Coordinates of C-alpha atoms in Angstrom, one line a residue:
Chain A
X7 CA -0.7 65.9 75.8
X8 CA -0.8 69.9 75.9
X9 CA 2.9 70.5 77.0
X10 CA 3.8 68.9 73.6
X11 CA 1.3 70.8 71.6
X12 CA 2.6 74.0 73.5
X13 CA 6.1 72.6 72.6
X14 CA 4.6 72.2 68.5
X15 CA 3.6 75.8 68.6
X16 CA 6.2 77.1 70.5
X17 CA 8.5 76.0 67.3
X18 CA 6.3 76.6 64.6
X19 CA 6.1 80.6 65.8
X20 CA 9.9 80.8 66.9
X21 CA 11.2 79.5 63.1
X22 CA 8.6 81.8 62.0
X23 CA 6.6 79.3 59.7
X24 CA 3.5 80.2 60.7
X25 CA 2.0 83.8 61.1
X26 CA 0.0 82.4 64.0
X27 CA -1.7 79.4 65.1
X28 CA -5.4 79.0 65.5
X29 CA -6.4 77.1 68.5
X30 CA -8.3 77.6 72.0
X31 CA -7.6 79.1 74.9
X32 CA -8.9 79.8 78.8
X33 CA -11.0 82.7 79.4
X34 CA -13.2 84.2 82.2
X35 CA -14.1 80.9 82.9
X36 CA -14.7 79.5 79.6
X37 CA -12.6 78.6 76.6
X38 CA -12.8 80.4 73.3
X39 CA -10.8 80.4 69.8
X40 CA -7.8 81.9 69.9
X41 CA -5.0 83.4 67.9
X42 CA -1.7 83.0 69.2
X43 CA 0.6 84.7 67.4
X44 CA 4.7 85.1 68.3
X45 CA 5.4 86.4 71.9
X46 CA 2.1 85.6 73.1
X47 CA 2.3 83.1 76.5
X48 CA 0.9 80.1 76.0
X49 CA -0.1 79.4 79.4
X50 CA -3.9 80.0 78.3
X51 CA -4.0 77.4 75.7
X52 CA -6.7 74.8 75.7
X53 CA -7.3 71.6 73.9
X54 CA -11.2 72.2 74.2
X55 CA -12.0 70.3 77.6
X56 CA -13.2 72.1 80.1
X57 CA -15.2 70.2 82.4
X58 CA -15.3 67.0 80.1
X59 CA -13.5 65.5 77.2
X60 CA -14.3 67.8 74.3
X61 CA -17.0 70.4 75.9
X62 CA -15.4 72.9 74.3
X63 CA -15.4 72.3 70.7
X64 CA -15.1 75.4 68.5
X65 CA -15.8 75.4 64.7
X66 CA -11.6 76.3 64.4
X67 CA -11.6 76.2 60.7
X68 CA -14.1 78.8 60.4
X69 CA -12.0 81.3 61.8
X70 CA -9.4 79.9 60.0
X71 CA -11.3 80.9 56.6
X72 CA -12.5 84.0 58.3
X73 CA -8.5 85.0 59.2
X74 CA -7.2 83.5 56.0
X75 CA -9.7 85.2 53.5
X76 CA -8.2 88.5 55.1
X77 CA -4.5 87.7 55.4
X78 CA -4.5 84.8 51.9
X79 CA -0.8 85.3 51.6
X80 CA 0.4 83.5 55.0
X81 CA 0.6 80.5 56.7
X82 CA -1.7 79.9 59.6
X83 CA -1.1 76.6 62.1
X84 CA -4.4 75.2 63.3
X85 CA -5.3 72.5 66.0
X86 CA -7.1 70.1 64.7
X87 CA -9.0 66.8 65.8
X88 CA -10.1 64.6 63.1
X89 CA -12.9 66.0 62.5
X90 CA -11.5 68.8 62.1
X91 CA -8.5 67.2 59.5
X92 CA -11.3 65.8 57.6
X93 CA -12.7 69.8 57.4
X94 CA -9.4 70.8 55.9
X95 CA -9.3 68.3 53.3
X96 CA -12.8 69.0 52.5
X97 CA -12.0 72.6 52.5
X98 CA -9.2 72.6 50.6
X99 CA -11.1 70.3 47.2
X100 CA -13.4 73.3 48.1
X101 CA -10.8 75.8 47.6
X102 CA -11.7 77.3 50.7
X103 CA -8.4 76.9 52.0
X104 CA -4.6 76.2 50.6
X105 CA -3.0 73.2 51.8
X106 CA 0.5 74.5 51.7
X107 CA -0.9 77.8 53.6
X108 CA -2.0 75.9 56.5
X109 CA 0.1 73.8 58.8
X110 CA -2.0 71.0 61.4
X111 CA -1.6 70.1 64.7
X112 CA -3.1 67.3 65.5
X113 CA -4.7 65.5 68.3
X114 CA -6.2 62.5 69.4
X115 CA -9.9 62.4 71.0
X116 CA -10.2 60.4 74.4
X117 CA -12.2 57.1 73.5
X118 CA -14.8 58.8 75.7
X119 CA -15.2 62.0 73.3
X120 CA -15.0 59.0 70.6
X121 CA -18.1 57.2 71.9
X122 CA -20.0 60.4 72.7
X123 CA -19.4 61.4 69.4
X124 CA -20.1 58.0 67.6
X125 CA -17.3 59.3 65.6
X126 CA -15.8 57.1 62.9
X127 CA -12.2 58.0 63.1
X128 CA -11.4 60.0 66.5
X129 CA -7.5 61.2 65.5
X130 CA -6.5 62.8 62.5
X131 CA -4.0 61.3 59.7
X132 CA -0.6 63.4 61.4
X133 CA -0.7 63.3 65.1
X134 CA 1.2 65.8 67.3
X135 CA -0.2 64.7 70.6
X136 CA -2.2 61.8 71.9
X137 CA -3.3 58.3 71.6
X138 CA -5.5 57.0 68.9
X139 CA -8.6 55.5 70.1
X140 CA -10.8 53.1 68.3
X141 CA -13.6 53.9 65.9
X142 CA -16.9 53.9 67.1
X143 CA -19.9 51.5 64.9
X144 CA -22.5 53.9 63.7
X145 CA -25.3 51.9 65.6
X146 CA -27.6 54.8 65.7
X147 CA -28.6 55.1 62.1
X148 CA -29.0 51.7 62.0
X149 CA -31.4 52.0 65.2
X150 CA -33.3 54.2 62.2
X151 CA -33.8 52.2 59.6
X152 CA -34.7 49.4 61.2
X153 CA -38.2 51.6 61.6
X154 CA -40.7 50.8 59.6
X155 CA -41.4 53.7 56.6
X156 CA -44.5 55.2 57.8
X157 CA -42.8 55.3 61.6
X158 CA -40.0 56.8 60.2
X159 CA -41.9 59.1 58.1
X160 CA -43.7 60.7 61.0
X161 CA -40.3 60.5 63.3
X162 CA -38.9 63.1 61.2
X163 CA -42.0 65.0 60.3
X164 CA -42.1 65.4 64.6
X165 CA -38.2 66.4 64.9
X166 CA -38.6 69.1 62.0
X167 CA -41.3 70.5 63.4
X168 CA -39.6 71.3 66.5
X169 CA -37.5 73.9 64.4
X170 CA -37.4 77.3 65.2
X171 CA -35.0 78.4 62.5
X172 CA -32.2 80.0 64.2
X173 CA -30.4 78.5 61.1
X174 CA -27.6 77.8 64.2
X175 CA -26.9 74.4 62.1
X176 CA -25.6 76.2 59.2
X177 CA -24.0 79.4 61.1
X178 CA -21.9 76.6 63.3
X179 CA -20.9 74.7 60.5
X180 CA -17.1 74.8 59.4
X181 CA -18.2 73.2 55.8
X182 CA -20.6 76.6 54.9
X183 CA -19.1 79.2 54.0
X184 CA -21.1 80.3 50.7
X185 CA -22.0 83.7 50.6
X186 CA -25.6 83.0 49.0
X187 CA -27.5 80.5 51.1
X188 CA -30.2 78.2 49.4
X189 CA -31.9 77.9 52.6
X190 CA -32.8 82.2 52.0
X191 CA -33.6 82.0 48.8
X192 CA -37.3 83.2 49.0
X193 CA -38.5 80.4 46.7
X194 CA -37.7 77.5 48.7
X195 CA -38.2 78.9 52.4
X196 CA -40.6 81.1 53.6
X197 CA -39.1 84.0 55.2
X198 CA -40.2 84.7 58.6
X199 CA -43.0 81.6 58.8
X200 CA -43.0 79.0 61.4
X201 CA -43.2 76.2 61.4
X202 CA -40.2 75.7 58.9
X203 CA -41.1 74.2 55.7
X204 CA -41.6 70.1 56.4
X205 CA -39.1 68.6 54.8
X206 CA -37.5 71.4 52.4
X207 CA -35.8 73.2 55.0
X208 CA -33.6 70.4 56.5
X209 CA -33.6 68.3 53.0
X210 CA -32.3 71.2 51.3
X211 CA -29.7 71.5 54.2
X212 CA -29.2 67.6 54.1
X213 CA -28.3 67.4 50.5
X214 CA -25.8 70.4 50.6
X215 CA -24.5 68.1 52.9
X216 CA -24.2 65.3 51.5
X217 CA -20.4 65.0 49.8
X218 CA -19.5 68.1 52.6
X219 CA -20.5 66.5 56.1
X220 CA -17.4 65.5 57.9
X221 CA -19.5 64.5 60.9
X222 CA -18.1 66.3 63.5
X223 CA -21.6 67.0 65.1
X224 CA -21.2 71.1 65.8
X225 CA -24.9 71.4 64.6
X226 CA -26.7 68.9 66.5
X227 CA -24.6 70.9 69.6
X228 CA -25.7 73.9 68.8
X229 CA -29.9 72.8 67.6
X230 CA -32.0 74.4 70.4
X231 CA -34.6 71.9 69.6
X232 CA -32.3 68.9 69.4
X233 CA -33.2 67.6 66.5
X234 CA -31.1 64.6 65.5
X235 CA -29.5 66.3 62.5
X236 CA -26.1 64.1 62.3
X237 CA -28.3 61.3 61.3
X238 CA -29.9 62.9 58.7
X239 CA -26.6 63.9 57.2
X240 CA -24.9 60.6 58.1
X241 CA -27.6 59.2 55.8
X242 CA -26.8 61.1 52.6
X243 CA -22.9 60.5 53.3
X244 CA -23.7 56.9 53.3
X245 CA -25.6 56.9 50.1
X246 CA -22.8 58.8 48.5
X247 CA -20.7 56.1 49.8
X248 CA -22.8 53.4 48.7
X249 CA -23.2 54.6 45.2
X250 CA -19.8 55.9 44.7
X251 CA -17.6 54.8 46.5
X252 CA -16.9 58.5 48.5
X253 CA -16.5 59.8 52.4
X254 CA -16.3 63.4 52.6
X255 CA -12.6 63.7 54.1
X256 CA -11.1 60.9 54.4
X257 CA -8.7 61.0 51.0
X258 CA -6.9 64.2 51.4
X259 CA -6.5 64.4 47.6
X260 CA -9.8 63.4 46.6
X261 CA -12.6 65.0 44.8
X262 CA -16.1 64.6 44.9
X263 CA -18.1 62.8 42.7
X264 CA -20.6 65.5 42.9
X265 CA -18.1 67.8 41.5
X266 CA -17.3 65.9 38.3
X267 CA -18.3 66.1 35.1
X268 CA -19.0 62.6 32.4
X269 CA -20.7 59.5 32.2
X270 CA -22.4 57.5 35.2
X271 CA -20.7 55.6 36.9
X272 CA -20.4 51.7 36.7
X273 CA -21.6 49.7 39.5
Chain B
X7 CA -3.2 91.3 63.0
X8 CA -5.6 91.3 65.9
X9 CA -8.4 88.3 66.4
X10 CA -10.2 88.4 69.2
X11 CA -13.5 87.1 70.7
X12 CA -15.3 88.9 73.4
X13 CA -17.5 87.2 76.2
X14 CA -20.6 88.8 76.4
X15 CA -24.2 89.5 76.8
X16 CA -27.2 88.8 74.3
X17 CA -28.4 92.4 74.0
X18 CA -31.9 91.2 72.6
X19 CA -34.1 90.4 75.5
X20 CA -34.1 89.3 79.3
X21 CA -32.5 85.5 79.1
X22 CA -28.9 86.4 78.8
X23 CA -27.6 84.0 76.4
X24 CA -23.4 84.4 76.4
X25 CA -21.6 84.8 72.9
X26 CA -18.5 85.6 72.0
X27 CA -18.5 88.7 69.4
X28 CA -15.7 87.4 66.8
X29 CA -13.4 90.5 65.8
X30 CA -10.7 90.7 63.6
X31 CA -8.6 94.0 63.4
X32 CA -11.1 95.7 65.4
X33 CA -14.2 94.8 63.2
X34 CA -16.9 92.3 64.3
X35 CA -16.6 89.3 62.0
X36 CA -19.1 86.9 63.6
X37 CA -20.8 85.4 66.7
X38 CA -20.0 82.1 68.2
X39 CA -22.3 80.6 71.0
X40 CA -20.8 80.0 74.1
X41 CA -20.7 76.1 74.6
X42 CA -20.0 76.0 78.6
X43 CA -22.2 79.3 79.6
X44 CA -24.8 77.6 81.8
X45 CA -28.4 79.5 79.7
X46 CA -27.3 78.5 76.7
X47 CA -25.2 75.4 76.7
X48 CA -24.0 76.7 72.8
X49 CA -27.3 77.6 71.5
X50 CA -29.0 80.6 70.1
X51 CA -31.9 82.1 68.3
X52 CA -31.7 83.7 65.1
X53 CA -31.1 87.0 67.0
X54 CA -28.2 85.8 68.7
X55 CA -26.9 84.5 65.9
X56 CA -27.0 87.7 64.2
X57 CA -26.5 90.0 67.2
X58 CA -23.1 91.1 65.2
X59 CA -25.1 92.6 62.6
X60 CA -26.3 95.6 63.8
X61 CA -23.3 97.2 65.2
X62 CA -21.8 98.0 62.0
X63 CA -24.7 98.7 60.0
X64 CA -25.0 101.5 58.0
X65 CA -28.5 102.3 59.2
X66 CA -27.8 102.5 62.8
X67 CA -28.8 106.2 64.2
X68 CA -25.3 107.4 65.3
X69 CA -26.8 111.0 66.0
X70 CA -30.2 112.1 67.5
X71 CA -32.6 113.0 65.1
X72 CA -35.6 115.6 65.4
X73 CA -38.0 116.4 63.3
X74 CA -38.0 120.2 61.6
X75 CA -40.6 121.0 59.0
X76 CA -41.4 117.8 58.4
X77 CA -38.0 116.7 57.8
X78 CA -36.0 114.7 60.3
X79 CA -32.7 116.6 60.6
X80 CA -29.5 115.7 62.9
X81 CA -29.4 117.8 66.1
X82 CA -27.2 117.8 69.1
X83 CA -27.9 115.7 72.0
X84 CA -28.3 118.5 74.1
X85 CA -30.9 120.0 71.9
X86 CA -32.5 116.7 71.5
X87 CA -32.7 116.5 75.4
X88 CA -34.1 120.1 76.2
X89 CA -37.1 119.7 73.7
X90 CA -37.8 116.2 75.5
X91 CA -37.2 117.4 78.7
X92 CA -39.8 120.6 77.4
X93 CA -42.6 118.9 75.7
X94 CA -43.1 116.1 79.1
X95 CA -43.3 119.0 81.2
X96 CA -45.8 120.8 79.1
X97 CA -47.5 117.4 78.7
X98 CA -47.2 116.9 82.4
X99 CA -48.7 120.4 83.4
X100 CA -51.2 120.1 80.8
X101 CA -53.2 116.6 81.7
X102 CA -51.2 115.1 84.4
X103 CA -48.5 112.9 85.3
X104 CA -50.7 109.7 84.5
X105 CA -50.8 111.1 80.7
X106 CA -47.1 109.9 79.9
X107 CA -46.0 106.3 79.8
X108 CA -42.5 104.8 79.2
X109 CA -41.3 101.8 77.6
X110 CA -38.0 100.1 78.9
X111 CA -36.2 97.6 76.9
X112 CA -34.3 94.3 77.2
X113 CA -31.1 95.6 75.4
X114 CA -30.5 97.6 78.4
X115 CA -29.0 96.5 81.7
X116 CA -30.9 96.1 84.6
X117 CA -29.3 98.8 86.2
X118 CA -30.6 101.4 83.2
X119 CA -33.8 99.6 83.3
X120 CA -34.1 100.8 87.1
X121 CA -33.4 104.1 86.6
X122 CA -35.8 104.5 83.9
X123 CA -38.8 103.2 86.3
X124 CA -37.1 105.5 88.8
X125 CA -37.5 108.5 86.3
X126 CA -40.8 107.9 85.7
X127 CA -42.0 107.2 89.3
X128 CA -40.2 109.8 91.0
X129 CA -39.6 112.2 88.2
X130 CA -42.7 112.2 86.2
X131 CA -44.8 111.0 88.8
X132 CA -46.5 107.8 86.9
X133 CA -46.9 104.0 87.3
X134 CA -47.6 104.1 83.4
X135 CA -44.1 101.6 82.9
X136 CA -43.4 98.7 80.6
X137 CA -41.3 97.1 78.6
X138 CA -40.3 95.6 74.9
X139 CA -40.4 92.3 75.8
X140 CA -44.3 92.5 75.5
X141 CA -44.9 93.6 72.1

């Protein structure tokens, strides 16, 4: 699988398309985004498993916006998984990114990575490299709300109070990029209290979320406390989906509901 | 263009959390947990997080400062050193070694951290040594 996404990049910088590609590469021991640009050696270049299938996830499209708000007028090639697709096309309605300014390469996750990651759709619409492998049931949010309401209730109450407020969910998480953050706005989060406010804090976070989420599970990753975030967000992406119809990045050209202005819907 | 990231060391206390420090034409854009670094396994405190922060902030001390008259003024580093070097010996002479302690930090290697128990052991002459992690 990597010789042809070594072969996809070699051509994209050779024809000169792209300024560079975004991707990840070997080092010291560890793997880290990268920027290859022309003449660089691609013997480095990793896919993002290190010791297992997907250990070595990186939030690409963040340094994507990081290297594209400096350099807006070229083209940047990216690796993408599906997750990461469904990130473009949600950052692109965002106009966080321009489609014609970017240029995918995508690959398939293992079906192991798939079931790890209870991910819906484990390869992206345009596949360079790989084999699709099935979609995975969401059986844990079901596992959830099959809980009675006051269990529930104190299930979460237990997991937010395990925060420490490294705010790592947000920093990791290629769908924020605002420059004002509602979760430091003084009048909704106390600044330098713990224990976090119970439930603004990750119900603030959790409805941001909620027509942005592409479920690609960075935060949960990189939560010190491990607190089950992905489910929260999963469940405000399936009401938004329930009531209107709407997954965060599956449509490439579709907008959110949240972003539209007129009457209510019909049901 | 240049993007790099750099492997390193959490410089804010003793458990050694790995990060790469994102740069991009030679400033630091970011920091990015490092996800197969053994500590860490991809996590970080808010410090970590925002360990980028400081290096390029406009109130970082670039210069030793001293103050004259009341007024803290920019001085050379060999002045700075001579009146510290000065005022422990006076300090020293004048109620004994055991009247100075020192503080070490965690932002410093271990290797600077020995030599500044060394200093005040076999310099100074003191046991009077601890550290920032404690405050």
């Amino acid at each position: 699988m990597i010789d042809r996404v070594k072969e996809k990049i070699n051509e994209l910088l050779s024809a000169g398309s792209v300024k560079g590609v975004i991707a990840l590469a070997h080092a010291k021991g560890h793997v880290t985004p990268c920027l290859f640009q022309k003449g660089d050696g691609l013997q480095g270049l990793s896919l993002g498993d290190l010791q297992t299938s997907g250990d070595a996830r990186y939030p690409l499209n963040k340094v994507l916006i990081t290297i594209a708000r400096q350099y807006p007028d070229d083209v940047f090639g990216i690796l993408v998984r599906g997750c990461d697709e469904r990130g473009l096309y949600t950052l692109y309605r965002l106009n966080q990114l321009e489609p014609d300014k970017v240029v995918p390469i995508g690959i398939c996750c293992s079906q192991s990575l798939a079931l790890e990651c209870e991910c819906k759709k484990p390869y992206p619409d345009e596949i360079v490299a790989g084999e699709k492998s099935e979609g995975v049931l969401q059986k844990h949010l079901q596992d959830l709300e099959e809980m009675d309401l006051t269990k529930r209730f104190s299930f979460w109450k237990d997991q937010f109070l395990k925060c420490v407020k490294c705010y790592g969910c947000r920093d990791i998480c290629p769908m924020c990029f605002c420059k004002e953050c509602t979760l430091e706005c003084d009048d909704l989060v106390s600044k330098g209290n713990l224990p976090v406010d119970i439930p603004v804090f990750h119900l603030t976070r959790a409805m941001h979320m909620a027509d942005r989420c592409i479920d690609c599970g960075l935060c949960e990753e990189a939560c010190p406390s491990d607190i089950p975030l992905r489910l929260l967000y999963k469940k405000t992406a399936g009401i938004m989906n329930t009531e209107f119809g709407y997954t965060s990045g599956i449509n490439k050209n579709e907008k959110s509901p949240l972003s539209l202005l007129g009457p209510a819907p019909e049901k | 263009m240049e993007y790099r990231n750099t492997l390193t060391t959490c410089t804010y206390c003793g458990c050694g959390c790995n990060l790469f420090l994102e740069s991009l034409d030679g400033r630091l854009t970011g920091t990015i947990p490092c996800k197969t670094f053994p500590v860490n396994e991809g996590k970080l405190c808010i410090k970590g997080w925002n360990v980028h922060q400081f290096v390029q902030s406009e109130k970082r001390l670039k210069k030793p400062l001293m103050r004259k008259n009341g007024e803290l003024t920019e001085v050379s580093w060999d002045e700075a050193l001579d009146f510290a070097a000065s005022k422990l010996k006076e300090i020293k002479q004048a109620n004994g070694s055991d009247s100075v302690g020192f503080c070490a930090s965690a932002k410093m290697t271990n290797e600077e951290n020995y030599l500044m128990q060394k200093f005040a052991r076999a310099g100074i002459g003191t046991n009077n040594i601890d550290h920032c992690a404690r405050l």
